[in-house]
């Protein structure tokens, strides 16, 4: 009898997740099959479940963050062996969805799990980190030194909108690595401020500062305003007055993390819409995941937000997504499988 593995499939927008057994996957030459031990839940997952916004065909296997143990590797794969504990970006086709017993992904999306992290903690990291890296490298044109040691940037001040989000808290840490002497400002609710300062933020502001940016501008060199804005939560869609925080004589750079909301960007502002997978096309970007593992191991990158395990087993994914839909702040939901 041939081997099988379990997938959580959804057959239509708004439909339930159904557990289905499929043939046991075989990796391509440069692919890795990972037996999942934990999966993270992201807003894209519930949006795909509800609306199918990025689903190319049905039935679909959702999920973009996972950690587990390597089941098998392709013949061209280097540096990985069956039994290695790893974490990975997933998604982009049913073989690669995270919500299944064995996910199959290209090797450059995989990194060895640092021993200091649990599977649940490791699963919480990939997409938020990769999106932050893309927002900085592609959106702000600031090279990340552990990926590209030859680049440079003239930015002196950056405002991160949504600093307490997974992407925002990741971006603050990476910006501090890339620009050690820069003024890094951020907005979030007050309960997160001390946490964000520990990550490298120079000063934190309440979200009300999006409407009256005078305090933000006063915290920049010479009170001129920030050189750039990194919008981790598309805050400018609802509060466009935040653009007045930009220095009118500066580069006026705006890096917008794509989340489905449209932002009306004022004329004269250099805007780039970014998403996580763009980092792989940047200089040194194919080593982004191994770079993350190295940063964690060296203590230069911390879990950006608190990790909360919301259940165990594939049955818990649906309830976890329902909980995520209701909103969460400063926390990443994870399911142990």
mmCIF file of C-alpha atoms in Angstrom:
data_model
loop_
_atom_site.group_PDB
_atom_site.id
_atom_site.type_symbol
_atom_site.label_atom_id
_atom_site.label_comp_id
_atom_site.label_asym_id
_atom_site.label_seq_id
_atom_site.Cartn_x
_atom_site.Cartn_y
_atom_site.Cartn_z
ATOM 1 C CA UNK A 1 0.000 0.000 0.000
ATOM 2 C CA UNK A 2 1.429 3.414 -1.009
ATOM 3 C CA UNK A 3 2.256 5.991 1.642
ATOM 4 C CA UNK A 4 -0.028 8.992 2.139
ATOM 5 C CA UNK A 5 0.085 12.261 4.029
ATOM 6 C CA UNK A 6 -2.615 14.592 5.348
ATOM 7 C CA UNK A 7 -3.581 17.954 3.858
ATOM 8 C CA UNK A 8 -6.035 20.551 5.171
ATOM 9 C CA UNK A 9 -7.834 21.583 1.986
ATOM 10 C CA UNK A 10 -10.392 24.311 1.384
ATOM 11 C CA UNK A 11 -12.591 23.870 -1.695
ATOM 12 C CA UNK A 12 -14.076 27.372 -2.071
ATOM 13 C CA UNK A 13 -13.956 30.866 -0.504
ATOM 14 C CA UNK A 14 -15.656 30.779 2.877
ATOM 15 C CA UNK A 15 -15.624 26.993 2.986
ATOM 16 C CA UNK A 16 -14.338 24.811 5.825
ATOM 17 C CA UNK A 17 -10.901 23.227 6.063
ATOM 18 C CA UNK A 18 -11.253 19.537 5.236
ATOM 19 C CA UNK A 19 -8.630 16.928 6.070
ATOM 20 C CA UNK A 20 -7.748 14.839 3.017
ATOM 21 C CA UNK A 21 -5.120 12.133 2.511
ATOM 22 C CA UNK A 22 -2.945 12.544 -0.591
ATOM 23 C CA UNK A 23 0.065 10.620 -1.951
ATOM 24 C CA UNK A 24 3.222 11.075 0.106
ATOM 25 C CA UNK A 25 5.222 13.861 -1.618
ATOM 26 C CA UNK A 26 8.574 13.394 -3.318
ATOM 27 C CA UNK A 27 10.914 16.400 -3.480
ATOM 28 C CA UNK A 28 12.214 17.803 -6.759
ATOM 29 C CA UNK A 29 15.973 18.137 -7.287
ATOM 30 C CA UNK A 30 16.335 21.306 -5.181
ATOM 31 C CA UNK A 31 13.315 20.860 -2.907
ATOM 32 C CA UNK A 32 12.877 19.812 0.696
ATOM 33 C CA UNK A 33 9.949 17.913 2.215
ATOM 34 C CA UNK A 34 9.301 19.020 5.804
ATOM 35 C CA UNK A 35 7.163 17.125 8.302
ATOM 36 C CA UNK A 36 5.460 20.026 10.076
ATOM 37 C CA UNK A 37 5.593 20.357 13.846
ATOM 38 C CA UNK A 38 4.148 23.887 14.139
ATOM 39 C CA UNK A 39 2.428 26.381 11.815
ATOM 40 C CA UNK A 40 1.867 30.095 12.314
ATOM 41 C CA UNK A 41 -1.393 31.859 11.477
ATOM 42 C CA UNK A 42 -1.295 35.053 9.410
ATOM 43 C CA UNK A 43 -3.855 37.566 8.225
ATOM 44 C CA UNK A 44 -3.275 36.348 4.655
ATOM 45 C CA UNK A 45 -4.468 32.900 5.747
ATOM 46 C CA UNK A 46 -7.877 34.052 6.979
ATOM 47 C CA UNK A 47 -8.250 36.387 3.975
ATOM 48 C CA UNK A 48 -7.503 33.498 1.630
ATOM 49 C CA UNK A 49 -9.944 31.296 3.538
ATOM 50 C CA UNK A 50 -12.686 33.937 3.430
ATOM 51 C CA UNK A 51 -12.139 35.471 -0.008
ATOM 52 C CA UNK A 52 -9.462 33.483 -1.863
ATOM 53 C CA UNK A 53 -7.584 36.721 -2.566
ATOM 54 C CA UNK A 54 -4.376 34.952 -3.619
ATOM 55 C CA UNK A 55 -5.642 31.441 -4.312
ATOM 56 C CA UNK A 56 -4.842 30.372 -7.861
ATOM 57 C CA UNK A 57 -6.924 27.196 -7.942
ATOM 58 C CA UNK A 58 -9.295 25.155 -5.756
ATOM 59 C CA UNK A 59 -9.081 23.069 -3.656
ATOM 60 C CA UNK A 60 -6.265 24.925 -1.927
ATOM 61 C CA UNK A 61 -3.822 24.265 0.906
ATOM 62 C CA UNK A 62 -3.198 27.463 2.881
ATOM 63 C CA UNK A 63 -0.476 28.488 5.333
ATOM 64 C CA UNK A 64 2.789 30.365 4.807
ATOM 65 C CA UNK A 65 4.877 29.767 7.968
ATOM 66 C CA UNK A 66 6.013 26.396 9.311
ATOM 67 C CA UNK A 67 8.681 24.617 11.326
ATOM 68 C CA UNK A 68 9.389 20.929 11.526
ATOM 69 C CA UNK A 69 11.741 18.074 10.717
ATOM 70 C CA UNK A 70 13.068 17.256 7.242
ATOM 71 C CA UNK A 71 11.417 14.151 5.796
ATOM 72 C CA UNK A 72 13.408 14.004 2.547
ATOM 73 C CA UNK A 73 15.594 16.169 0.315
ATOM 74 C CA UNK A 74 16.093 16.467 -3.435
ATOM 75 C CA UNK A 75 19.218 15.151 -5.103
ATOM 76 C CA UNK A 76 20.663 18.638 -5.732
ATOM 77 C CA UNK A 77 19.960 19.980 -2.252
ATOM 78 C CA UNK A 78 23.010 20.956 -0.218
ATOM 79 C CA UNK A 79 23.489 21.536 3.516
ATOM 80 C CA UNK A 80 20.282 19.735 4.569
ATOM 81 C CA UNK A 81 19.631 16.134 5.590
ATOM 82 C CA UNK A 82 16.578 14.135 6.671
ATOM 83 C CA UNK A 83 16.074 14.608 10.389
ATOM 84 C CA UNK A 84 17.299 18.221 10.460
ATOM 85 C CA UNK A 85 15.087 20.571 12.456
ATOM 86 C CA UNK A 86 14.166 23.529 10.222
ATOM 87 C CA UNK A 87 11.787 26.424 9.689
ATOM 88 C CA UNK A 88 10.529 27.710 6.381
ATOM 89 C CA UNK A 89 8.434 30.089 4.337
ATOM 90 C CA UNK A 90 5.678 28.086 2.665
ATOM 91 C CA UNK A 91 2.758 28.730 0.316
ATOM 92 C CA UNK A 92 2.564 29.207 -3.463
ATOM 93 C CA UNK A 93 0.876 25.968 -4.533
ATOM 94 C CA UNK A 94 -0.701 23.071 -2.681
ATOM 95 C CA UNK A 95 2.520 21.095 -2.312
ATOM 96 C CA UNK A 96 4.009 24.078 -0.483
ATOM 97 C CA UNK A 97 1.124 25.096 1.783
ATOM 98 C CA UNK A 98 1.929 24.943 5.491
ATOM 99 C CA UNK A 99 -1.381 23.436 6.630
ATOM 100 C CA UNK A 100 -0.468 19.823 5.942
ATOM 101 C CA UNK A 101 1.517 16.954 7.379
ATOM 102 C CA UNK A 102 4.390 17.296 4.886
ATOM 103 C CA UNK A 103 5.073 20.524 2.991
ATOM 104 C CA UNK A 104 7.413 20.656 -0.018
ATOM 105 C CA UNK A 105 9.369 23.862 -0.671
ATOM 106 C CA UNK A 106 12.469 25.093 -2.546
ATOM 107 C CA UNK A 107 15.589 24.776 -0.413
ATOM 108 C CA UNK A 108 16.315 28.531 -0.348
ATOM 109 C CA UNK A 109 13.096 29.051 1.652
ATOM 110 C CA UNK A 110 14.392 26.782 4.433
ATOM 111 C CA UNK A 111 16.819 27.392 7.307
ATOM 112 C CA UNK A 112 18.003 25.233 10.165
ATOM 113 C CA UNK A 113 16.126 25.972 13.362
ATOM 114 C CA UNK A 114 18.276 27.614 16.028
ATOM 115 C CA UNK A 115 18.493 25.328 19.057
ATOM 116 C CA UNK A 116 17.353 28.195 21.289
ATOM 117 C CA UNK A 117 13.927 28.276 19.627
ATOM 118 C CA UNK A 118 10.983 25.923 19.991
ATOM 119 C CA UNK A 119 9.235 24.766 16.825
ATOM 120 C CA UNK A 120 6.395 27.143 17.674
ATOM 121 C CA UNK A 121 8.724 30.123 18.050
ATOM 122 C CA UNK A 122 10.572 29.296 14.834
ATOM 123 C CA UNK A 123 7.302 28.953 12.890
ATOM 124 C CA UNK A 124 6.316 32.473 13.955
ATOM 125 C CA UNK A 125 9.283 34.105 12.210
ATOM 126 C CA UNK A 126 9.564 33.721 8.405
ATOM 127 C CA UNK A 127 6.962 35.911 6.688
ATOM 128 C CA UNK A 128 7.155 38.839 9.116
ATOM 129 C CA UNK A 129 10.951 38.895 8.915
ATOM 130 C CA UNK A 130 11.031 38.501 5.114
ATOM 131 C CA UNK A 131 8.419 41.236 4.640
ATOM 132 C CA UNK A 132 10.361 43.597 6.895
ATOM 133 C CA UNK A 133 13.571 42.777 5.019
ATOM 134 C CA UNK A 134 11.882 43.521 1.688
ATOM 135 C CA UNK A 135 10.364 46.748 3.027
ATOM 136 C CA UNK A 136 13.856 47.924 3.985
ATOM 137 C CA UNK A 137 15.958 46.576 1.126
ATOM 138 C CA UNK A 138 13.492 46.989 -1.752
ATOM 139 C CA UNK A 139 11.192 49.710 -0.409
ATOM 140 C CA UNK A 140 13.671 52.006 1.345
ATOM 141 C CA UNK A 141 16.708 50.978 -0.738
ATOM 142 C CA UNK A 142 18.675 50.324 2.446
ATOM 143 C CA UNK A 143 20.949 47.274 2.099
ATOM 144 C CA UNK A 144 20.945 44.780 4.943
ATOM 145 C CA UNK A 145 24.610 44.279 5.885
ATOM 146 C CA UNK A 146 24.385 40.536 6.518
ATOM 147 C CA UNK A 147 23.005 40.059 2.972
ATOM 148 C CA UNK A 148 24.872 42.805 1.106
ATOM 149 C CA UNK A 149 27.994 44.150 2.801
ATOM 150 C CA UNK A 150 28.912 46.436 -0.107
ATOM 151 C CA UNK A 151 25.873 48.742 -0.134
ATOM 152 C CA UNK A 152 25.201 51.991 1.698
ATOM 153 C CA UNK A 153 22.365 54.407 2.463
ATOM 154 C CA UNK A 154 22.137 58.109 3.252
ATOM 155 C CA UNK A 155 18.881 57.868 5.240
ATOM 156 C CA UNK A 156 19.204 59.537 8.648
ATOM 157 C CA UNK A 157 15.669 59.125 9.995
ATOM 158 C CA UNK A 158 12.856 56.625 9.442
ATOM 159 C CA UNK A 159 9.319 56.422 10.803
ATOM 160 C CA UNK A 160 7.924 52.880 11.186
ATOM 161 C CA UNK A 161 4.117 52.839 11.248
ATOM 162 C CA UNK A 162 2.705 49.893 13.189
ATOM 163 C CA UNK A 163 5.799 49.140 15.230
ATOM 164 C CA UNK A 164 4.067 46.566 17.431
ATOM 165 C CA UNK A 165 3.014 44.413 14.472
ATOM 166 C CA UNK A 166 5.143 41.423 13.564
ATOM 167 C CA UNK A 167 6.487 43.198 10.477
ATOM 168 C CA UNK A 168 6.972 46.517 12.271
ATOM 169 C CA UNK A 169 8.880 45.035 15.216
ATOM 170 C CA UNK A 170 11.016 43.015 12.806
ATOM 171 C CA UNK A 171 11.728 46.132 10.742
ATOM 172 C CA UNK A 172 12.896 48.124 13.766
ATOM 173 C CA UNK A 173 15.462 45.440 14.585
ATOM 174 C CA UNK A 174 16.717 45.163 11.000
ATOM 175 C CA UNK A 175 16.868 48.935 10.543
ATOM 176 C CA UNK A 176 19.012 49.250 13.661
ATOM 177 C CA UNK A 177 21.391 46.640 12.238
ATOM 178 C CA UNK A 178 21.552 48.405 8.879
ATOM 179 C CA UNK A 179 21.668 52.003 10.154
ATOM 180 C CA UNK A 180 23.312 51.999 13.601
ATOM 181 C CA UNK A 181 23.277 55.790 14.023
ATOM 182 C CA UNK A 182 19.908 56.590 12.412
ATOM 183 C CA UNK A 183 16.910 58.051 14.207
ATOM 184 C CA UNK A 184 14.282 55.296 14.155
ATOM 185 C CA UNK A 185 10.833 56.458 15.246
ATOM 186 C CA UNK A 186 7.708 54.349 15.491
ATOM 187 C CA UNK A 187 4.018 54.471 16.330
ATOM 188 C CA UNK A 188 2.060 51.951 18.399
ATOM 189 C CA UNK A 189 -0.105 51.792 21.482
ATOM 190 C CA UNK A 190 1.769 52.862 24.615
ATOM 191 C CA UNK A 191 1.882 49.375 26.145
ATOM 192 C CA UNK A 192 4.353 48.307 23.450
ATOM 193 C CA UNK A 193 6.749 51.277 23.656
ATOM 194 C CA UNK A 194 9.330 49.852 26.073
ATOM 195 C CA UNK A 195 9.474 46.642 24.036
ATOM 196 C CA UNK A 196 10.122 48.566 20.805
ATOM 197 C CA UNK A 197 12.814 50.735 22.378
ATOM 198 C CA UNK A 198 14.584 47.529 23.422
ATOM 199 C CA UNK A 199 14.582 46.529 19.735
ATOM 200 C CA UNK A 200 16.303 49.747 18.696
ATOM 201 C CA UNK A 201 13.610 52.397 18.331
ATOM 202 C CA UNK A 202 14.871 55.856 19.233
ATOM 203 C CA UNK A 203 11.456 57.105 20.329
ATOM 204 C CA UNK A 204 7.872 55.835 20.229
ATOM 205 C CA UNK A 205 4.615 57.712 19.729
ATOM 206 C CA UNK A 206 0.934 56.945 20.143
ATOM 207 C CA UNK A 207 -0.966 56.302 16.922
ATOM 208 C CA UNK A 208 -2.674 59.693 17.348
ATOM 209 C CA UNK A 209 0.608 61.167 16.094
ATOM 210 C CA UNK A 210 -0.436 60.088 12.600
ATOM 211 C CA UNK A 211 -2.918 62.990 12.602
ATOM 212 C CA UNK A 212 -0.687 65.632 14.208
ATOM 213 C CA UNK A 213 2.902 64.848 13.243
ATOM 214 C CA UNK A 214 4.521 67.802 15.029
ATOM 215 C CA UNK A 215 5.950 65.628 17.834
ATOM 216 C CA UNK A 216 7.384 63.164 15.318
ATOM 217 C CA UNK A 217 9.058 65.940 13.339
ATOM 218 C CA UNK A 218 10.465 67.470 16.517
ATOM 219 C CA UNK A 219 12.245 64.165 17.255
ATOM 220 C CA UNK A 220 14.123 64.165 13.940
ATOM 221 C CA UNK A 221 17.535 65.753 13.280
ATOM 222 C CA UNK A 222 17.010 69.513 13.161
ATOM 223 C CA UNK A 223 13.248 69.018 13.537
ATOM 224 C CA UNK A 224 13.004 68.783 9.741
ATOM 225 C CA UNK A 225 10.956 65.585 9.521
ATOM 226 C CA UNK A 226 11.801 62.018 8.601
ATOM 227 C CA UNK A 227 13.594 60.967 5.442
ATOM 228 C CA UNK A 228 11.426 57.882 5.003
ATOM 229 C CA UNK A 229 8.307 56.087 6.197
ATOM 230 C CA UNK A 230 7.980 52.312 6.424
ATOM 231 C CA UNK A 231 4.277 51.505 6.680
ATOM 232 C CA UNK A 232 3.946 48.010 8.131
ATOM 233 C CA UNK A 233 0.163 48.175 8.572
ATOM 234 C CA UNK A 234 -1.013 50.482 5.748
ATOM 235 C CA UNK A 235 -1.789 53.148 8.351
ATOM 236 C CA UNK A 236 -1.590 55.876 5.710
ATOM 237 C CA UNK A 237 -4.691 54.507 3.995
ATOM 238 C CA UNK A 238 -6.860 55.780 6.860
ATOM 239 C CA UNK A 239 -4.589 58.570 8.141
ATOM 240 C CA UNK A 240 -2.925 60.195 5.099
ATOM 241 C CA UNK A 241 -1.907 63.186 7.229
ATOM 242 C CA UNK A 242 1.016 61.039 8.435
ATOM 243 C CA UNK A 243 2.803 61.972 5.202
ATOM 244 C CA UNK A 244 3.342 65.453 6.698
ATOM 245 C CA UNK A 245 5.977 63.822 8.932
ATOM 246 C CA UNK A 246 8.284 63.625 5.899
ATOM 247 C CA UNK A 247 11.056 66.183 5.467
ATOM 248 C CA UNK A 248 9.887 68.287 2.487
ATOM 249 C CA UNK A 249 13.476 68.696 1.274
ATOM 250 C CA UNK A 250 14.497 65.072 1.944
ATOM 251 C CA UNK A 251 14.220 61.939 -0.191
ATOM 252 C CA UNK A 252 10.541 61.508 0.804
ATOM 253 C CA UNK A 253 10.602 57.716 0.554
ATOM 254 C CA UNK A 254 7.542 55.620 1.403
ATOM 255 C CA UNK A 255 7.723 51.817 1.695
ATOM 256 C CA UNK A 256 4.243 50.304 1.864
ATOM 257 C CA UNK A 257 3.704 46.689 2.906
ATOM 258 C CA UNK A 258 0.993 45.260 0.658
ATOM 259 C CA UNK A 259 -2.078 44.032 2.553
ATOM 260 C CA UNK A 260 -4.907 44.667 0.104
ATOM 261 C CA UNK A 261 -5.682 48.259 1.146
ATOM 262 C CA UNK A 262 -5.094 51.109 -1.278
ATOM 263 C CA UNK A 263 -3.037 54.130 -0.186
ATOM 264 C CA UNK A 264 -3.433 57.476 -1.933
ATOM 265 C CA UNK A 265 0.185 58.659 -2.002
ATOM 266 C CA UNK A 266 0.660 62.430 -2.418
ATOM 267 C CA UNK A 267 2.507 63.695 -5.461
ATOM 268 C CA UNK A 268 6.245 63.991 -5.038
ATOM 269 C CA UNK A 269 6.628 61.062 -2.637
ATOM 270 C CA UNK A 270 8.690 58.096 -3.834
ATOM 271 C CA UNK A 271 6.464 55.130 -3.054
ATOM 272 C CA UNK A 272 7.159 51.405 -3.373
ATOM 273 C CA UNK A 273 4.670 48.635 -2.566
ATOM 274 C CA UNK A 274 6.438 45.602 -1.119
ATOM 275 C CA UNK A 275 5.764 42.002 -0.120
ATOM 276 C CA UNK A 276 7.960 39.406 1.531
ATOM 277 C CA UNK A 277 9.073 37.314 -1.424
ATOM 278 C CA UNK A 278 10.657 40.348 -3.107
ATOM 279 C CA UNK A 279 13.642 40.024 -0.779
ATOM 280 C CA UNK A 280 14.769 36.911 -2.656
ATOM 281 C CA UNK A 281 15.369 39.044 -5.751
ATOM 282 C CA UNK A 282 17.483 41.612 -3.905
ATOM 283 C CA UNK A 283 21.270 41.380 -3.746
ATOM 284 C CA UNK A 284 22.143 38.519 -1.417
ATOM 285 C CA UNK A 285 18.451 37.808 -0.934
ATOM 286 C CA UNK A 286 18.572 34.075 -1.627
ATOM 287 C CA UNK A 287 20.400 33.723 1.716
ATOM 288 C CA UNK A 288 17.722 35.672 3.614
ATOM 289 C CA UNK A 289 16.437 32.660 5.542
ATOM 290 C CA UNK A 290 19.855 31.341 6.522
ATOM 291 C CA UNK A 291 20.719 34.934 7.405
ATOM 292 C CA UNK A 292 17.765 35.034 9.789
ATOM 293 C CA UNK A 293 18.939 31.857 11.502
ATOM 294 C CA UNK A 294 22.371 33.413 11.934
ATOM 295 C CA UNK A 295 20.936 36.597 13.428
ATOM 296 C CA UNK A 296 18.882 34.612 15.940
ATOM 297 C CA UNK A 297 21.840 32.434 16.902
ATOM 298 C CA UNK A 298 24.041 35.496 17.453
ATOM 299 C CA UNK A 299 21.398 37.262 19.548
ATOM 300 C CA UNK A 300 21.023 40.101 17.032
ATOM 301 C CA UNK A 301 17.376 39.294 16.268
ATOM 302 C CA UNK A 302 14.681 38.547 18.836
ATOM 303 C CA UNK A 303 11.156 37.239 18.463
ATOM 304 C CA UNK A 304 9.394 40.415 17.259
ATOM 305 C CA UNK A 305 6.122 39.654 19.023
ATOM 306 C CA UNK A 306 4.846 37.303 21.708
ATOM 307 C CA UNK A 307 4.010 33.794 20.502
ATOM 308 C CA UNK A 308 0.729 32.285 21.668
ATOM 309 C CA UNK A 309 -0.082 28.633 20.969
ATOM 310 C CA UNK A 310 -3.812 28.553 20.255
ATOM 311 C CA UNK A 311 -4.218 24.810 19.875
ATOM 312 C CA UNK A 312 -2.716 21.465 18.973
ATOM 313 C CA UNK A 313 -3.383 19.377 15.895
ATOM 314 C CA UNK A 314 -4.698 20.290 12.454
ATOM 315 C CA UNK A 315 -8.232 20.558 13.869
ATOM 316 C CA UNK A 316 -7.100 23.648 15.805
ATOM 317 C CA UNK A 317 -6.188 25.676 12.705
ATOM 318 C CA UNK A 318 -9.776 26.627 11.854
ATOM 319 C CA UNK A 319 -10.534 27.898 15.357
ATOM 320 C CA UNK A 320 -7.219 29.756 15.409
ATOM 321 C CA UNK A 321 -8.087 31.555 12.175
ATOM 322 C CA UNK A 322 -11.487 32.497 13.606
ATOM 323 C CA UNK A 323 -9.720 34.015 16.604
ATOM 324 C CA UNK A 324 -7.228 35.846 14.386
ATOM 325 C CA UNK A 325 -10.041 37.402 12.340
ATOM 326 C CA UNK A 326 -11.262 39.194 15.471
ATOM 327 C CA UNK A 327 -7.968 41.079 15.735
ATOM 328 C CA UNK A 328 -4.782 40.798 17.764
ATOM 329 C CA UNK A 329 -2.011 43.183 18.817
ATOM 330 C CA UNK A 330 1.610 42.327 19.557
ATOM 331 C CA UNK A 331 0.989 38.568 19.400
ATOM 332 C CA UNK A 332 1.516 35.815 16.836
ATOM 333 C CA UNK A 333 -0.863 32.850 16.915
ATOM 334 C CA UNK A 334 0.683 29.434 16.337
ATOM 335 C CA UNK A 335 -0.729 25.904 16.212
ATOM 336 C CA UNK A 336 1.343 22.900 17.324
ATOM 337 C CA UNK A 337 0.822 19.934 15.006
#
